XYZ file of C-alpha atoms in Angstrom:
783
model
C 101.145 107.361 73.932
C 98.610 107.179 71.047
C 96.803 110.016 69.561
C 93.802 109.823 71.928
C 96.158 110.024 74.947
C 97.824 113.086 73.354
C 94.528 114.787 72.980
C 93.588 113.872 76.600
C 96.973 115.178 77.816
C 96.488 118.509 76.062
C 92.989 118.828 77.461
C 94.261 117.999 80.912
C 96.767 120.902 81.206
C 95.211 123.282 78.735
C 96.056 123.824 75.070
C 98.896 126.417 75.671
C 100.476 124.307 78.412
C 99.794 121.136 76.431
C 101.987 122.443 73.545
C 104.699 123.320 75.936
C 104.309 119.763 77.308
C 104.753 118.406 73.704
C 108.056 120.477 73.407
C 109.230 119.298 76.856
C 108.625 115.603 76.090
C 110.420 116.030 72.713
C 113.434 117.474 74.526
C 113.241 114.664 76.971
C 113.321 112.102 74.158
C 116.212 113.905 72.442
C 118.151 113.948 75.653
C 117.854 110.166 76.194
C 118.669 109.478 72.424
C 121.825 111.605 72.859
C 123.052 110.640 76.187
C 121.896 107.152 77.075
C 124.488 104.405 75.986
C 123.167 102.113 73.311
C 123.149 98.529 74.338
C 124.304 97.081 71.077
C 125.341 93.463 70.983
C 125.045 91.649 74.229
C 126.784 88.595 75.801
C 124.679 86.283 77.962
C 126.208 84.794 81.081
C 125.239 82.208 83.774
C 127.239 81.327 86.951
C 128.653 78.150 85.572
C 129.830 75.200 87.747
C 131.014 75.604 91.385
C 134.791 75.756 91.714
C 135.182 76.496 95.507
C 134.026 78.255 98.531
C 135.346 80.538 101.257
C 133.724 80.730 104.750
C 133.077 84.189 106.169
C 131.044 85.909 108.916
C 127.508 84.496 108.866
C 128.014 82.480 105.753
C 130.708 83.041 103.143
C 131.371 83.128 99.355
C 130.601 80.390 96.942
C 132.641 80.656 93.658
C 131.539 79.533 90.288
C 133.226 79.445 86.888
C 131.825 82.861 85.749
C 130.457 84.519 88.990
C 130.556 84.374 92.714
C 127.768 84.360 95.280
C 128.027 85.996 98.724
C 125.787 84.723 101.506
C 125.342 86.369 104.884
C 122.849 85.470 107.725
C 122.258 88.603 109.881
C 121.548 88.675 113.522
C 117.825 88.403 113.802
C 117.521 85.958 111.039
C 117.342 87.926 107.844
C 119.310 86.384 105.014
C 121.277 88.256 102.291
C 122.822 87.077 99.183
C 124.504 89.014 96.384
C 126.014 87.964 92.970
C 129.243 89.324 91.476
C 130.408 91.016 94.642
C 127.086 92.728 95.457
C 127.086 93.810 99.151
C 124.267 95.049 101.373
C 125.489 98.580 101.079
C 125.095 101.208 99.530
C 121.324 100.895 99.841
C 118.408 103.374 100.105
C 116.231 100.752 101.826
C 118.573 100.295 104.787
C 118.645 103.266 107.254
C 122.247 102.767 108.285
C 124.920 100.150 108.545
C 124.018 96.610 107.454
C 123.010 94.333 110.394
C 125.789 92.365 111.952
C 126.426 88.840 110.798
C 125.225 85.852 112.858
C 128.427 84.100 114.124
C 126.424 80.918 114.537
C 125.753 80.575 110.802
C 128.547 78.593 109.054
C 129.129 77.807 105.388
C 129.576 74.009 105.035
C 129.544 71.449 102.211
C 126.166 70.053 101.121
C 125.317 67.078 99.014
C 125.983 66.805 95.237
C 128.892 69.256 95.407
C 126.787 72.188 96.732
C 127.132 74.212 99.880
C 124.761 75.360 102.621
C 124.419 77.696 105.483
C 122.375 76.646 108.413
C 120.756 79.301 110.595
C 118.155 79.262 113.324
C 115.119 80.043 111.082
C 116.346 79.134 107.580
C 118.707 76.846 105.787
C 120.259 78.270 102.635
C 121.354 75.579 100.184
C 123.442 76.443 97.072
C 123.569 73.893 94.215
C 126.700 73.283 92.209
C 125.233 75.307 89.295
C 124.071 78.331 91.380
C 120.459 77.602 92.374
C 119.601 78.841 95.848
C 117.117 77.021 98.025
C 115.540 78.391 101.215
C 114.385 75.727 103.663
C 112.625 75.733 106.918
C 114.407 74.066 109.864
C 112.400 70.924 109.048
C 113.737 70.863 105.543
C 110.710 72.121 103.672
C 111.516 74.338 100.659
C 110.012 77.869 100.910
C 111.622 79.286 97.777
C 114.034 78.033 95.115
C 115.974 80.607 93.136
C 117.125 79.230 89.750
C 120.691 80.147 88.527
C 120.398 83.738 87.400
C 121.270 85.093 83.929
C 122.884 88.339 82.836
C 123.116 90.125 79.430
C 126.230 92.276 79.326
C 126.781 94.759 76.519
C 129.794 93.782 74.642
C 130.989 97.409 74.494
C 130.655 97.760 78.275
C 127.853 99.268 80.406
C 125.227 98.119 82.833
C 124.171 94.466 82.541
C 120.520 93.537 82.761
C 119.601 90.368 84.587
C 116.733 87.967 85.306
C 116.121 85.918 88.413
C 113.467 83.165 88.296
C 112.111 81.603 91.493
C 109.890 78.745 92.354
C 107.509 78.659 95.383
C 105.160 75.909 96.572
C 102.167 75.072 94.397
C 99.713 76.469 97.091
C 101.526 79.809 97.561
C 99.966 83.094 97.131
C 101.862 86.386 96.322
C 101.345 89.752 97.919
C 103.198 93.063 98.166
C 105.233 94.788 95.373
C 104.198 98.161 96.896
C 100.932 99.992 96.034
C 99.010 97.871 93.509
C 95.426 98.516 92.418
C 94.941 94.769 91.710
C 95.171 92.743 94.723
C 95.920 92.511 97.583
C 96.644 88.974 96.261
C 98.716 89.328 93.198
C 97.475 86.954 90.523
C 99.154 85.840 87.306
C 100.551 88.755 85.406
C 103.274 91.305 84.926
C 103.888 94.156 87.451
C 106.037 97.136 86.604
C 108.842 98.404 88.779
C 108.910 102.084 87.853
C 106.978 104.620 89.901
C 104.467 106.256 87.569
C 101.714 108.811 87.578
C 99.023 107.107 85.538
C 97.720 110.476 84.370
C 94.799 111.817 86.409
C 93.124 108.651 87.610
C 93.466 104.870 87.797
C 91.574 101.619 88.461
C 92.340 98.066 89.160
C 93.700 97.420 85.655
C 96.323 100.204 85.786
C 99.896 99.302 86.579
C 102.512 100.415 87.638
C 101.405 103.216 90.030
C 103.088 105.688 92.218
C 104.894 103.495 94.679
C 106.408 100.268 93.462
C 108.763 98.140 95.509
C 110.578 94.844 94.583
C 109.203 93.280 97.831
C 107.235 90.034 97.634
C 105.392 88.520 100.521
C 104.686 84.898 99.920
C 102.229 82.774 101.955
C 102.020 79.075 101.687
C 101.340 75.932 103.859
C 105.131 75.602 104.207
C 105.352 79.070 105.818
C 105.530 82.863 105.126
C 108.565 84.669 103.729
C 109.361 88.054 102.326
C 111.907 88.456 99.439
C 113.316 91.914 98.598
C 115.531 92.389 95.526
C 117.425 95.493 96.519
C 117.761 97.243 93.222
C 116.165 100.514 92.241
C 116.590 100.252 88.443
C 113.533 99.894 86.151
C 112.254 96.403 85.957
C 109.278 94.131 85.995
C 108.023 91.119 87.945
C 106.047 88.342 86.323
C 104.111 86.122 88.715
C 102.383 82.797 88.111
C 100.490 81.029 90.808
C 101.130 77.258 91.023
C 98.750 74.349 90.660
C 98.561 71.200 92.845
C 98.298 67.930 91.108
C 95.099 65.964 91.416
C 95.390 62.399 92.419
C 98.761 61.077 91.209
C 99.424 64.328 89.151
C 102.521 66.385 89.807
C 102.396 69.813 91.443
C 103.206 72.742 89.260
C 105.169 75.277 91.495
C 104.335 78.863 91.559
C 106.822 81.127 89.662
C 108.291 84.571 90.063
C 110.477 86.213 87.495
C 112.255 89.463 88.203
C 113.833 91.260 85.279
C 115.842 94.417 85.937
C 117.586 96.678 83.418
C 120.839 97.074 85.514
C 122.299 97.470 88.972
C 123.231 94.761 91.457
C 121.605 91.315 91.787
C 121.134 91.059 95.583
C 118.252 89.880 97.743
C 117.162 89.789 101.390
C 114.742 87.213 102.759
C 113.013 87.137 106.000
C 110.955 84.033 107.099
C 108.581 83.057 109.833
C 104.966 83.849 110.902
C 103.554 86.964 109.174
C 104.122 88.962 112.428
C 107.688 87.844 112.693
C 108.284 88.544 109.013
C 107.052 92.175 109.256
C 109.028 92.631 112.465
C 112.107 91.399 110.784
C 111.561 93.577 107.723
C 111.027 96.742 109.664
C 114.146 95.777 111.811
C 116.109 95.701 108.536
C 114.585 98.831 106.733
C 113.699 100.993 109.699
C 110.735 101.399 112.194
C 107.725 103.191 110.891
C 107.370 106.906 111.774
C 104.889 107.547 114.426
C 102.089 110.010 113.251
C 101.013 112.654 115.827
C 97.738 111.500 117.346
C 95.832 114.274 115.574
C 96.842 112.690 112.286
C 94.682 109.658 113.239
C 91.541 111.747 113.159
C 89.209 112.509 110.216
C 90.937 114.704 107.508
C 89.373 116.683 104.624
C 90.828 118.130 101.426
C 89.716 119.431 98.115
C 91.685 120.720 95.169
C 89.948 124.032 94.806
C 89.113 125.419 98.339
C 89.882 128.650 96.645
C 89.988 131.110 99.610
C 90.183 131.429 103.345
C 86.451 132.223 103.389
C 85.720 128.772 101.834
C 88.014 127.028 104.307
C 86.102 128.616 107.185
C 82.766 127.615 105.659
C 83.878 124.043 105.484
C 85.145 123.814 109.013
C 81.991 125.606 110.259
C 79.887 123.115 108.330
C 81.519 120.150 110.139
C 81.067 121.804 113.511
C 77.506 122.845 112.988
C 76.438 119.363 111.891
C 78.302 117.600 114.752
C 80.887 116.068 112.521
C 84.380 115.535 113.957
C 87.266 116.984 111.964
C 90.988 117.005 112.934
C 92.807 118.080 109.810
C 92.234 120.218 106.680
C 94.546 120.074 103.626
C 95.432 122.850 101.272
C 96.180 121.816 97.706
C 98.230 123.703 95.037
C 95.498 126.288 94.543
C 96.593 128.126 97.695
C 100.127 128.730 96.250
C 100.904 131.956 94.268
C 100.954 130.911 90.612
C 101.365 127.255 91.753
C 104.805 127.972 93.025
C 105.842 125.896 96.000
C 106.565 127.668 99.304
C 104.444 130.651 98.446
C 100.924 131.823 99.355
C 98.335 133.628 97.196
C 97.929 136.686 99.407
C 94.741 137.754 97.638
C 92.825 134.597 98.601
C 94.677 133.839 101.870
C 95.567 137.321 103.180
C 96.460 135.985 106.648
C 97.300 132.318 106.474
C 99.084 132.116 109.927
C 95.974 133.845 111.506
C 93.725 131.278 109.836
C 95.847 128.361 111.007
C 95.846 129.692 114.557
C 92.011 130.156 114.418
C 91.434 126.651 113.175
C 93.857 125.135 115.603
C 91.918 126.775 118.347
C 88.849 124.845 117.012
C 90.829 121.588 117.023
C 91.707 121.557 113.334
C 95.257 121.393 112.000
C 96.326 122.631 108.488
C 98.439 120.393 106.238
C 100.133 121.693 103.132
C 100.909 120.116 99.691
C 104.441 120.264 98.588
C 105.567 119.361 95.034
C 109.188 118.943 94.165
C 109.052 120.890 90.827
C 110.486 124.443 91.191
C 109.530 127.114 88.794
C 112.642 127.889 86.603
C 112.302 131.665 86.938
C 114.803 134.112 88.225
C 113.338 135.959 91.080
C 111.734 132.867 92.437
C 113.479 132.529 95.756
C 113.526 128.705 95.849
C 115.057 128.620 92.315
C 117.651 131.271 93.195
C 118.843 129.790 96.484
C 118.835 126.300 94.960
C 121.321 127.487 92.327
C 123.741 128.378 95.170
C 123.756 124.928 96.752
C 127.147 123.265 96.572
C 129.375 123.882 93.554
C 126.829 123.067 90.895
C 123.544 123.883 92.397
C 120.647 121.856 93.761
C 118.971 120.749 90.536
C 119.143 117.521 88.411
C 121.171 117.977 85.222
C 121.005 116.203 81.880
C 123.722 114.173 80.256
C 125.397 117.307 78.861
C 125.579 118.988 82.258
C 122.696 121.387 81.626
C 119.855 121.789 84.337
C 117.047 119.311 83.197
C 113.715 121.015 82.736
C 110.177 119.747 82.635
C 106.605 121.096 82.416
C 104.555 120.956 85.705
C 101.834 123.143 87.283
C 104.048 126.335 87.683
C 105.238 126.045 83.978
C 108.755 125.304 83.118
C 110.331 123.659 86.192
C 113.561 122.138 87.491
C 113.941 119.369 89.947
C 116.041 119.166 93.178
C 118.488 116.225 93.372
C 117.286 114.694 96.595
C 120.018 111.965 96.305
C 122.541 114.623 97.213
C 122.806 115.135 101.063
C 123.468 118.875 100.627
C 120.306 119.274 98.589
C 118.227 117.401 101.193
C 119.556 119.728 103.979
C 118.745 122.863 101.888
C 115.279 121.574 100.961
C 114.531 120.597 104.503
C 115.281 124.143 105.707
C 112.616 125.495 103.212
C 109.933 123.955 105.346
C 110.505 126.727 107.873
C 108.283 128.802 105.658
C 105.456 126.193 105.815
C 105.703 126.136 109.657
C 105.632 129.945 109.759
C 102.434 129.916 107.780
C 100.934 127.745 110.472
C 100.857 124.344 108.878
C 101.343 121.334 111.134
C 102.110 118.727 108.482
C 103.163 118.122 104.878
C 101.754 116.188 101.968
C 104.271 115.366 99.173
C 102.655 115.111 95.697
C 103.834 114.753 92.124
C 107.156 113.224 93.311
C 107.639 110.267 91.209
C 108.912 112.801 89.820
C 106.442 114.055 87.198
C 106.950 116.109 84.139
C 103.736 116.427 82.095
C 103.929 113.986 79.101
C 102.499 114.297 75.716
C 103.940 110.910 74.839
C 106.061 108.305 76.640
C 107.192 108.295 80.254
C 105.984 111.339 82.406
C 109.250 111.694 84.244
C 112.600 113.233 83.934
C 114.999 111.964 81.062
C 116.425 108.548 81.981
C 119.762 109.998 81.098
C 119.564 112.819 83.718
C 122.411 112.829 86.190
C 122.048 112.391 90.012
C 124.503 112.431 92.896
C 123.339 109.133 94.411
C 125.140 110.001 97.652
C 128.307 110.918 95.687
C 128.586 107.769 93.662
C 127.028 109.338 90.553
C 124.533 107.752 88.290
C 121.604 108.478 85.989
C 117.767 108.685 86.485
C 117.351 104.992 85.710
C 118.848 104.259 89.130
C 117.444 107.311 90.891
C 113.910 107.519 89.636
C 112.323 105.014 92.007
C 114.071 106.298 95.078
C 113.451 109.989 94.225
C 110.209 110.259 96.334
C 111.889 108.361 99.254
C 114.789 110.798 99.276
C 112.412 113.780 99.083
C 110.498 112.202 102.084
C 113.781 111.969 103.969
C 114.627 115.650 103.234
C 111.246 116.784 104.474
C 111.078 114.628 107.510
C 114.561 115.456 108.628
C 114.076 119.201 108.023
C 110.830 119.208 110.014
C 112.483 117.335 112.872
C 115.287 119.964 112.910
C 112.979 122.923 112.588
C 110.457 121.682 115.308
C 112.371 119.186 117.413
C 109.689 119.023 120.172
C 107.065 117.513 117.847
C 106.976 114.433 115.733
C 106.815 115.413 112.073
C 103.755 114.503 110.017
C 104.462 113.720 106.363
C 102.843 111.504 103.735
C 104.017 111.065 100.210
C 102.454 109.979 96.898
C 105.751 108.167 95.745
C 108.451 106.196 97.639
C 110.252 102.988 97.856
C 111.361 100.309 100.300
C 111.998 101.986 103.607
C 109.383 104.723 103.013
C 107.860 103.967 106.428
C 110.846 105.680 108.201
C 109.575 109.088 107.099
C 105.821 108.782 107.134
C 102.992 107.246 105.119
C 101.413 107.442 101.732
C 98.003 107.523 100.164
C 96.311 106.112 97.141
C 96.879 109.049 94.783
C 94.264 109.723 92.062
C 92.076 106.717 92.299
C 89.184 106.854 89.887
C 85.622 107.336 91.148
C 83.546 104.194 90.720
C 83.152 100.835 92.473
C 86.324 99.343 91.144
C 88.240 102.381 92.465
C 86.602 101.726 95.859
C 87.956 98.101 95.742
C 91.343 99.268 94.617
C 91.558 101.520 97.622
C 91.426 98.571 100.007
C 93.906 96.635 97.877
C 96.492 99.399 98.038
C 96.320 99.804 101.852
C 96.589 96.028 102.487
C 99.431 95.616 100.015
C 101.443 98.525 101.354
C 101.026 97.373 104.785
C 102.600 94.021 103.933
C 105.562 95.985 102.408
C 106.208 97.745 105.806
C 104.243 100.967 105.185
C 101.421 100.710 107.782
C 100.068 104.302 107.551
C 98.018 104.856 104.301
C 94.547 105.446 102.890
C 92.624 106.448 99.773
C 91.065 109.594 98.396
C 87.633 108.875 99.891
C 85.003 109.181 97.080
C 87.591 108.859 94.393
C 89.600 111.662 92.792
C 87.641 112.455 89.711
C 83.972 112.410 88.727
C 80.860 112.469 90.910
C 80.123 109.521 93.137
C 76.581 108.530 93.865
C 75.429 109.032 97.475
C 75.468 105.269 98.045
C 79.033 104.904 96.649
C 80.309 107.904 98.611
C 78.971 106.665 101.839
C 80.373 103.221 101.361
C 83.844 104.646 100.565
C 83.513 107.014 103.566
C 82.660 103.983 105.831
C 85.744 102.114 104.543
C 87.961 105.165 104.939
C 86.846 105.592 108.579
C 88.423 102.157 109.349
C 91.680 102.854 107.452
C 94.835 104.539 109.056
C 94.710 107.751 106.919
C 91.056 108.831 106.723
C 90.959 111.614 104.141
C 88.308 112.839 101.802
C 89.672 114.464 98.638
C 88.562 115.336 95.138
C 89.804 116.927 91.937
C 89.036 120.600 91.250
C 86.270 119.739 88.781
C 84.804 116.937 90.801
C 82.501 119.212 92.847
C 82.058 119.413 96.626
C 82.625 116.291 98.594
C 81.494 117.261 102.092
C 79.188 114.673 103.614
C 76.183 117.043 103.857
C 76.290 117.513 99.962
C 74.866 114.052 99.568
C 71.542 114.338 101.492
C 70.382 113.745 105.090
C 70.612 109.918 104.981
C 74.279 110.078 103.979
C 74.930 112.805 106.485
C 73.441 110.759 109.364
C 75.401 107.639 108.539
C 78.643 109.653 108.013
C 78.232 111.236 111.464
C 77.758 107.851 113.027
C 80.850 106.449 111.580
C 82.924 109.647 112.310
C 81.853 109.436 115.996
C 82.811 105.762 116.063
C 86.181 106.684 114.587
C 86.722 109.250 117.342
C 85.465 106.742 120.007
C 88.233 104.293 118.749
C 90.913 106.940 118.850
C 92.788 105.330 121.760
C 92.820 102.091 119.814
C 94.284 103.909 116.732
C 96.920 105.417 118.921
C 97.858 101.984 120.257
C 98.037 100.555 116.791
C 100.282 103.292 115.653
C 102.755 102.690 118.501
C 102.605 98.972 118.049
C 103.361 99.348 114.312
C 106.456 101.414 115.321
C 107.568 98.790 117.808
C 106.806 95.698 115.928
C 106.220 96.421 112.235
C 102.813 94.945 112.349
C 100.401 97.010 110.123
C 97.180 98.589 111.445
C 95.256 96.939 108.599
C 95.991 93.202 108.198
C 94.707 90.482 105.866
C 92.367 87.943 107.404
C 95.110 85.263 107.262
C 97.522 87.236 109.443
C 97.224 84.954 112.466
C 96.255 81.832 110.446
C 98.433 81.789 107.290
C 97.836 78.131 106.864
C 94.094 78.638 106.381
C 93.710 78.546 102.532
C 90.210 79.856 102.446
C 91.521 83.017 104.386
C 94.329 83.447 101.936
C 91.709 83.767 99.070
C 89.693 86.480 100.929
C 90.328 89.946 99.661
C 87.167 91.991 100.709
C 87.570 92.144 104.436
C 90.426 92.735 106.852
C 91.615 92.838 110.454
C 92.065 96.138 112.127
C 94.644 95.201 114.733
C 94.050 91.953 116.541
C 90.664 92.802 117.796
C 88.394 93.945 115.057
C 87.372 92.410 111.667
C 86.008 95.026 109.126
C 83.864 93.929 106.206
C 83.363 96.849 103.979
C 80.675 96.964 101.296
C 82.384 97.200 97.923
C 79.422 96.964 95.564
C 76.087 98.680 94.991
C 72.643 97.684 96.341
C 73.886 95.357 99.133
C 71.998 95.027 102.486
C 73.959 92.042 103.634
C 77.259 90.288 102.774
C 79.170 87.199 103.357
C 82.152 87.218 105.625
C 84.899 84.712 105.983
C 85.859 84.298 109.668
C 89.168 83.375 111.147
C 89.133 80.870 113.997
C 87.379 81.868 117.223
C 84.226 83.578 118.313
C 83.228 86.946 116.832
C 80.586 89.451 117.996
C 78.829 91.877 115.730
C 79.555 95.198 117.340
C 76.302 96.782 116.237
C 73.813 93.929 116.901
C 75.656 91.724 119.412
C 75.103 88.612 117.185
C 77.591 85.846 117.841
C 79.387 83.918 115.180
C 81.875 81.037 115.321
C 84.882 80.742 113.089
C 86.508 79.363 110.982
C 83.871 79.465 108.399
C 81.678 81.797 106.351
C 78.654 83.617 107.607
C 76.195 86.164 106.233
C 75.870 89.315 108.205
C 73.615 92.408 107.954
C 75.173 95.396 106.108
C 72.542 98.200 105.843
C 73.335 101.462 104.202
C 73.784 103.095 107.572
C 76.846 100.939 108.623
C 79.361 98.319 107.540
C 79.824 95.075 109.502
C 82.476 95.330 112.147
C 83.134 92.200 114.327
C 85.016 92.005 117.628
C 87.110 88.988 118.598
C 85.974 87.316 121.738
C 88.206 88.167 124.648
C 89.553 91.337 123.173
C 90.419 94.259 125.370
C 89.963 97.456 123.322
C 91.014 100.937 124.474
C 88.198 103.467 123.572
C 87.196 107.011 124.426
C 84.602 106.967 127.235
C 81.547 109.310 127.432
C 83.653 111.725 129.554
C 86.488 111.773 127.039
C 88.768 109.652 129.257
C 90.212 106.237 128.568
C 87.906 103.191 128.853
C 88.478 99.416 128.216
C 85.943 97.840 126.073
C 86.041 93.992 126.738
C 84.309 91.494 124.564
C 83.321 88.437 126.578
C 85.818 85.626 126.373
C 84.963 82.036 125.645
C 84.937 79.734 128.735
C 88.344 78.112 129.042
C 89.884 80.451 126.481
C 91.328 83.822 127.527
C 91.891 86.908 125.598
C 93.539 90.268 125.914
C 94.997 93.299 124.311
C 97.464 96.087 124.582
C 97.155 99.757 125.380
C 99.523 102.634 124.744
C 98.194 105.768 126.139
C 98.356 109.095 124.206
C 101.359 110.966 125.542
C 100.979 113.830 123.114
C 102.854 114.636 119.879
C 106.442 114.654 121.215
C 109.033 111.870 121.470
C 108.085 110.185 124.800
C 108.909 106.481 124.647
C 105.771 104.308 124.434
C 104.670 102.366 127.551
C 102.808 99.212 126.537
C 100.184 98.084 128.980
C 99.081 94.459 128.534
C 95.744 93.362 129.652
C 94.162 89.832 129.765
C 90.559 88.783 130.112
C 89.051 85.488 131.127
C 85.727 84.060 132.177
C 85.359 82.925 135.773
C 81.994 81.664 137.140
C 80.086 83.754 134.514
C 82.166 86.904 135.471
C 84.678 88.484 133.249
C 88.005 89.151 134.914
C 90.282 91.779 133.466
C 93.853 92.022 134.731
C 96.910 94.172 133.817
C 100.309 92.357 133.978
C 98.626 89.567 135.914
C 97.060 91.811 138.673
C 93.365 92.748 138.673
C 94.051 95.688 140.906
C 96.256 97.454 138.429
C 93.412 98.319 136.101
C 92.954 102.026 136.724
C 90.271 102.930 134.213
C 86.636 102.043 133.663
C 85.901 98.591 132.074
C 82.823 97.963 130.050
C 81.996 94.319 129.191
C 80.138 93.544 126.095
C 78.780 90.194 124.604
C 78.329 88.507 127.906
């Protein structure tokens, strides 16, 4: 951090706290210098030449002169390989035992002295020097992993490694968790270290809060996902390929993964995008199902200040006919910023307030930070000291409790990689439930310690349990937020077993979807921040986290009325729809921006509520299939190169295409259409894809197009379920799925499948092949 950053850091937290922050960062630096092993001289190593092989379940082991490679094809088609004895477990990404090996996959000799494993969906070919090729059943190469290289300290310690890969020249990269630049990841370097960017971020900032070593690669040859299961700090360098012109040679795309330690192991899932995401979530866990109320409009502000202001805001929504489902309380409702407390002067009867709001259809959600004020008499600090034999908190390399500077002052940090600590922490949520909160919002859990220079996290030498294996913060940092989410989710499920927990977290890792969703964090206010909001949601969905959304309006600064409205319209068509702002960013309620913005905001809020049955269906389908609610335009047509280049529009489920306005002064915009007929839901205009069209985008709305033949569950005028059917094309049917809202418990989903077809100018809608089974009103549009 340079001098200007230091000044900004001091201003951010106040001069007195800023000085404490400087001291904390100095202690952190001293701890690492004292306790982290110095690398010293290193010895480079490559696998060498093949010397033999040993078949095993689902594959086997190929031995080289200086290493060995284990290959295993799992039931369901996912492929695992690990070097130097690396196995699928232990892993924070997998929710339980590793999947069973596919007995049909057999290791057998290949040409030129190599070996191969042939499975139903992929052939894994290993060259005699350690390159690994993934081929389709037709023999087309999806990915080629070059022989890896390790650098091992001569004096002993963790070896760092690099894995270079080649993909087809036309391939495009997506994923790597939450990235502000994207969703297509262009040439550049991407960090693998969950990081608080320090108050705000835009498209040029990297890394951010939730990184994952998960690449989704789309090419003409097919789609595949590659996951390097290693939580150590690292970086990924990507370079898109280039196709040769005329007789020129193709230059393949390149991926280089460098990690500072830990195992070199990888999972690959291949197929259509839908099959890839289904296989990925089968491997890492089904997404948690949010309660249906969490699919409605949500409002937050850092600085509500009092119960009186909360009531004023909720009344403002109701008086203006604006739907509102959830209101979030930020850290200002705590007593001296201490977690699991309430400022009784400003919120004298929080349970009563929560009950009052719930009667008005509004739930309360509470922020929870992991940092615990290090003060005797603080109940959380005192009870944490009694967990196990050495207490609940992370310790430094000398065995002392590691301390940092966060909002409550000097703080300590629970070690969520210890099962006993997770159980203790999950029990603390009883206090939140007793205060009337219905859900939890995890923040500052990268984890963060205010930084005057360097990395705003715990010392890398800090010690963690890591499920009893032991290790330092270099391995635990990226999974800290994931383990905290697990503690919170499991605690809520124990404390209130009749209801599905609602939890979303700023930080996490691969498998985060098992415990809830995430949000953008402190995205900067501005048109670039608006564009970054969409990139984050699309990228996270392709990594298996389907429930996410931005701070509508941006976290800092003051958006113009036009920008706020465009952000609001985008947010209304994203899974987590939440307005939020920093304490000094002013009020962000829709009526604060004038009558024109208010009218347009009301219109899109009403439409969001009308589509609530569709959102419920998408949530259940995400849990059942892994398909994200928000999908790139190439989702059903990954071979369409023009769609692979489109980053400013998306599919909402299978039925709707949303084309948000991401820049100022636009009254119309170009939209790239996937194949098929599309209807403008506002004007009824008809467009034929594939191709590009120009559609109206007045300030009052954003373009939303419906696919011909779609059957969409919506809320009717009487509040009941209605099927909205967009006329199919003659000779081509359509359809859709419906999952009815069964409440916020654990009832299994019942998926109703509907089809539509055009017969003699009449639209026929059937459920499971019988027209008579349709038991709700049907409204045909576009005929």
